[in-house]
Amino acid sequence: MEKILIANRGEIALRIMRTAQKMGIKTVAVYSDADREAPHVRFADEAVHIGNSPSTESYLNMDKIVEAALKTKAQGIHPGYGFLSENAVFAQLVADNGITFVGPKPHAIRVMGDKLAAKEAVKGYNIPMVPGIEESITEISVAQKISKQIGFPILIKASAGGGGKGMRVVQQLSELPDQMERAISEAEAAFGNGAVFIEKYIESPRHIEIQVLADTHGNIFHLFERECSIQRRHQKVVEEAPSAVLTPKIRDAMGKAAIKVAKACDYVGAGTVEFLLDSDKNFYFLEMNTRLQVEHPVTELITGIDLVEQQIKIARNEKLAFSQQDLSIKGHALEVRVYAEDPLDNFLPSMGNLETYKRPKGKGIRLDDGFEEGMTIPMYYDPMLAKLITYGQDRDEAIQLMIQAISEYKIKGISTTLPFGKFVCEHKAFTSGEFDTHFVKKYYTPELLHQQYAQEREIAAMVGLKLFLEHKDILKVPDRENSNWPLKRTK
Ligand code: ADP
Ligand code: ADP
Ligand code: MG
C-alpha cells in the first residue's frame, strides 16, 4: 500500500494522515464544499472534491469516495470513525473495486453493527451479558412480561442504535407502553430500523471498554481498557486509561472476554469491545465497535503503540510484531473531548468563527485537532473540535496536566466544553476515582460553572486592586502636553 485515501474529515483525517506520512505512504483527502480550506485537505498529498456540504452528499457518498480512490490510484481506504466506518455495504463496495478497506471484513461489521445480532454471535462463548432478551419485540404484552421477569428499571434499546441514541429508561410498568411506542418510532426515524429490545438497566455502572487488535494470521491481543464513564446523553466526554478501579484480575478477565468477542465474528483490525461494570465489579458485554474509536489516543499513550499504524499493517496482511506478553501499561492518559457546545446552555451547539485559537503545548500534552485560527466551524458535521490528551506517570499527574493544558488552550469566538472538562478534572468524585455513568447528572449544573467563573473574576479583580494600591505612588499620569494621545474629540 503506497497510497491511501482517508474517507473522513477533521481531526481524525489529519491524525490518520500523520501516521501514513510517517510510514512513507502517500495520502489522498476527500472534501465537501464546506471543507475546501480545511487543514486535512491542505495536509494531504492530493485532495478530491466529492460534493456539497451536507454529509449525505459528500462524506456519506460511497460512489463518489470509491471513484476518488480509483481516480487517484489509492490502494487503500481508511474510513476513520463515524460516517461510513461501520457501513458493511461500503466495506464491500471498496473490496469489490479492488481496494483494501482498512478495517474488518463486511461480515464482522454487519454482525457487530446490530446489537441483537452481536448478542447472538457471542452466545456460545460464555461472555457475561446484561440480563435481557435476545430478540426484538413489538408486542407490549411481551415487553410487560419480560420487564416483570428482569425487574425494573429496564432499558429499551434500538438494535441498530449508536452514538448514545435510541435508548429509553423505564422505571415502572405503567410507563412501559408509552415508552415502547416512542422507542420504536424513534429507532425507525433515526436508524431506518425499528427493532428494539429490553435490557436490565444497570443502576450505577461504569463504562469500560477493551481495545483489541487482530491480524489476518489468527493473532488476537488486547491492549487493556479505557474508562469512559464520564458521559452526557450516553455519549463519552472524558476518557482515560487505565481505569482507576480495575484490578489486574478483572482486567485480565475482561481482556480475555474481549478477545472471545472478536473471535466470535472473525475480527480483523483494531476494534473495541464495550462493557458495563456494575457496583459489585461484575462486567457485562454491551457491544463491539468495529473501527478506530474516538478515544484511541489514551491507549496509544499507555502502550506506546500507534493504533493507526497497526491498522495499516494488518490491512497489508502483516503479522502483529508483538505478543500479549510484550504489552504492558505505562503511566496514565486522560482525554477531554472539546466540543463546540455551550456547557452553560444545555450543551447546545455553538457555531461561529474561531477568532482566537491558541494551542497548549508541552511535555505530556497531545492535541488532536482539525481547525485553525480564523476558521468557521461548519454546521453540517459533528461538533467535536479537538481532543485534548495528557499523559503522566500516574493519574494525578495526568489530571494536573489536563487542568494546566485547559487553562492554556485559548479559544474565542465560540463556546466550547473546555470549562466543563476543567470542572470534571477538579471534581472530588472524579479525582477520587469514585464515579459512574451518572457523574454529569449527579454533579454538574451550569450554576456551578458560573460560580467557578465568578470566583475567578473576583480573584483577578482583587489581584488588580492589590497591585494598584501597592504601586499607586510610582504610577505617573503623563502631562497633557507630553501625551501621544490626542484629546478625545467631544464635538
Ligand atoms: P466512540 O465510541 O468512538 O466514542 P461515539 O459514540 O462517540 O463513539 O461516536 C463516534 C462518532 O461516530 C461520532 O461522530 C458519532 O456522531 C458517530 N456515530 C456513532 N454511531 C453512530 C450512528 N449509529 N449513526 C451515526 N453516527 C454515529
Ligand atoms: P451506543 O451504541 O449508543 O454506544 P451502548 O450500548 O454502547 O450504545 O450504550 C451507550 C451508553 O449507554 C453506555 O456507555 C451506558 O452509559 C449506557 N447504557 C447502555 N446500556 C445500559 C444498561 N443496560 N444499563 C445502564 N446503562 C446502559
Ligand atoms: Mg457504545
PDB file of C-alpha atoms and ligand atoms in Angstrom, residues 60 81-83 85-86 113 115 160-165 190-191 207 209 226 228 234-237 239 272 274 287 289 291-296 335 337 339 381-384, ligand 1:
ATOM      1  CA  LEU A  60     -21.515   9.552   3.098  1.00  0.00           C
ATOM      2  CA  TYR A  81     -14.786   6.843  12.767  1.00  0.00           C
ATOM      3  CA  GLY A  82     -18.392   7.974  12.221  1.00  0.00           C
ATOM      4  CA  PHE A  83     -19.567   8.427   8.597  1.00  0.00           C
ATOM      5  CA  SER A  85     -16.723   3.474   9.119  1.00  0.00           C
ATOM      6  CA  GLU A  86     -19.343   0.986  10.290  1.00  0.00           C
ATOM      7  CA  GLY A 113     -23.373  -3.199  13.941  1.00  0.00           C
ATOM      8  CA  LYS A 115     -26.724  -5.137  18.899  1.00  0.00           C
ATOM      9  CA  ALA A 160     -29.307  -0.519  15.262  1.00  0.00           C
ATOM     10  CA  GLY A 161     -28.549   2.280  17.726  1.00  0.00           C
ATOM     11  CA  GLY A 162     -25.289   4.135  18.102  1.00  0.00           C
ATOM     12  CA  GLY A 163     -23.783   7.385  19.283  1.00  0.00           C
ATOM     13  CA  GLY A 164     -25.812   7.147  22.511  1.00  0.00           C
ATOM     14  CA  LYS A 165     -29.079   7.467  20.595  1.00  0.00           C
ATOM     15  CA  ALA A 190     -33.052   7.624  13.336  1.00  0.00           C
ATOM     16  CA  PHE A 191     -31.769   4.290  12.038  1.00  0.00           C
ATOM     17  CA  HIS A 207     -18.433   2.102  31.025  1.00  0.00           C
ATOM     18  CA  GLU A 209     -14.041  -0.919  27.079  1.00  0.00           C
ATOM     19  CA  ARG A 226     -10.323   2.640  28.614  1.00  0.00           C
ATOM     20  CA  CYS A 228     -15.374   6.113  29.529  1.00  0.00           C
ATOM     21  CA  HIS A 234     -24.941   8.472  26.894  1.00  0.00           C
ATOM     22  CA  GLN A 235     -22.011   9.954  24.971  1.00  0.00           C
ATOM     23  CA  LYS A 236     -18.449   9.958  26.210  1.00  0.00           C
ATOM     24  CA  VAL A 237     -16.857  13.291  27.063  1.00  0.00           C
ATOM     25  CA  GLU A 239     -11.915   9.176  28.868  1.00  0.00           C
ATOM     26  CA  THR A 272     -13.305  -2.075  20.739  1.00  0.00           C
ATOM     27  CA  GLU A 274     -17.554  -2.262  25.321  1.00  0.00           C
ATOM     28  CA  GLU A 287     -21.451  -4.030  22.087  1.00  0.00           C
ATOM     29  CA  ASN A 289     -17.360  -1.033  17.736  1.00  0.00           C
ATOM     30  CA  ARG A 291     -13.496   0.754  13.916  1.00  0.00           C
ATOM     31  CA  LEU A 292     -10.949   3.112  15.373  1.00  0.00           C
ATOM     32  CA  GLN A 293     -12.503   4.723  18.429  1.00  0.00           C
ATOM     33  CA  VAL A 294     -12.556   8.465  19.140  1.00  0.00           C
ATOM     34  CA  GLU A 295     -10.714   7.884  22.410  1.00  0.00           C
ATOM     35  CA  HIS A 296      -7.992   5.607  20.981  1.00  0.00           C
ATOM     36  CA  GLU A 335      -8.661  12.726  27.164  1.00  0.00           C
ATOM     37  CA  ARG A 337     -13.305  15.954  24.097  1.00  0.00           C
ATOM     38  CA  TYR A 339     -16.980  20.220  21.545  1.00  0.00           C
ATOM     39  CA  TYR A 381     -20.916  17.915  10.932  1.00  0.00           C
ATOM     40  CA  ASP A 382     -20.201  16.571  14.383  1.00  0.00           C
ATOM     41  CA  PRO A 383     -19.446  19.482  16.740  1.00  0.00           C
ATOM     42  CA  MET A 384     -16.236  17.955  18.111  1.00  0.00           C
TER      43      MET A 384
HETATM   44  P1  ADP B   1     -16.800   6.312  20.348  1.00  0.00           P
HETATM   45  O1  ADP B   1     -17.277   5.066  20.984  1.00  0.00           O
HETATM   46  O2  ADP B   1     -15.720   6.125  19.349  1.00  0.00           O
HETATM   47  O3  ADP B   1     -16.522   7.342  21.327  1.00  0.00           O
HETATM   48  P2  ADP B   1     -19.156   7.766  19.640  1.00  0.00           P
HETATM   49  O4  ADP B   1     -20.379   7.058  20.084  1.00  0.00           O
HETATM   50  O5  ADP B   1     -18.756   8.968  20.373  1.00  0.00           O
HETATM   51  O6  ADP B   1     -18.027   6.694  19.505  1.00  0.00           O
HETATM   52  O7  ADP B   1     -19.285   8.091  18.121  1.00  0.00           O
HETATM   53  C1  ADP B   1     -18.173   8.370  17.311  1.00  0.00           C
HETATM   54  C2  ADP B   1     -18.618   9.089  16.101  1.00  0.00           C
HETATM   55  O8  ADP B   1     -19.482   8.286  15.338  1.00  0.00           O
HETATM   56  C3  ADP B   1     -19.366  10.349  16.401  1.00  0.00           C
HETATM   57  O9  ADP B   1     -19.002  11.266  15.427  1.00  0.00           O
HETATM   58  C4  ADP B   1     -20.811   9.919  16.317  1.00  0.00           C
HETATM   59  O10 ADP B   1     -21.614  11.007  15.964  1.00  0.00           O
HETATM   60  C5  ADP B   1     -20.743   8.895  15.218  1.00  0.00           C
HETATM   61  N1  ADP B   1     -21.715   7.799  15.358  1.00  0.00           N
HETATM   62  C6  ADP B   1     -21.640   6.728  16.182  1.00  0.00           C
HETATM   63  N2  ADP B   1     -22.666   5.891  15.978  1.00  0.00           N
HETATM   64  C7  ADP B   1     -23.411   6.431  15.010  1.00  0.00           C
HETATM   65  C8  ADP B   1     -24.616   6.029  14.339  1.00  0.00           C
HETATM   66  N3  ADP B   1     -25.256   4.916  14.602  1.00  0.00           N
HETATM   67  N4  ADP B   1     -25.091   6.843  13.403  1.00  0.00           N
HETATM   68  C9  ADP B   1     -24.457   7.982  13.089  1.00  0.00           C
HETATM   69  N5  ADP B   1     -23.323   8.396  13.662  1.00  0.00           N
HETATM   70  C10 ADP B   1     -22.804   7.651  14.608  1.00  0.00           C
END
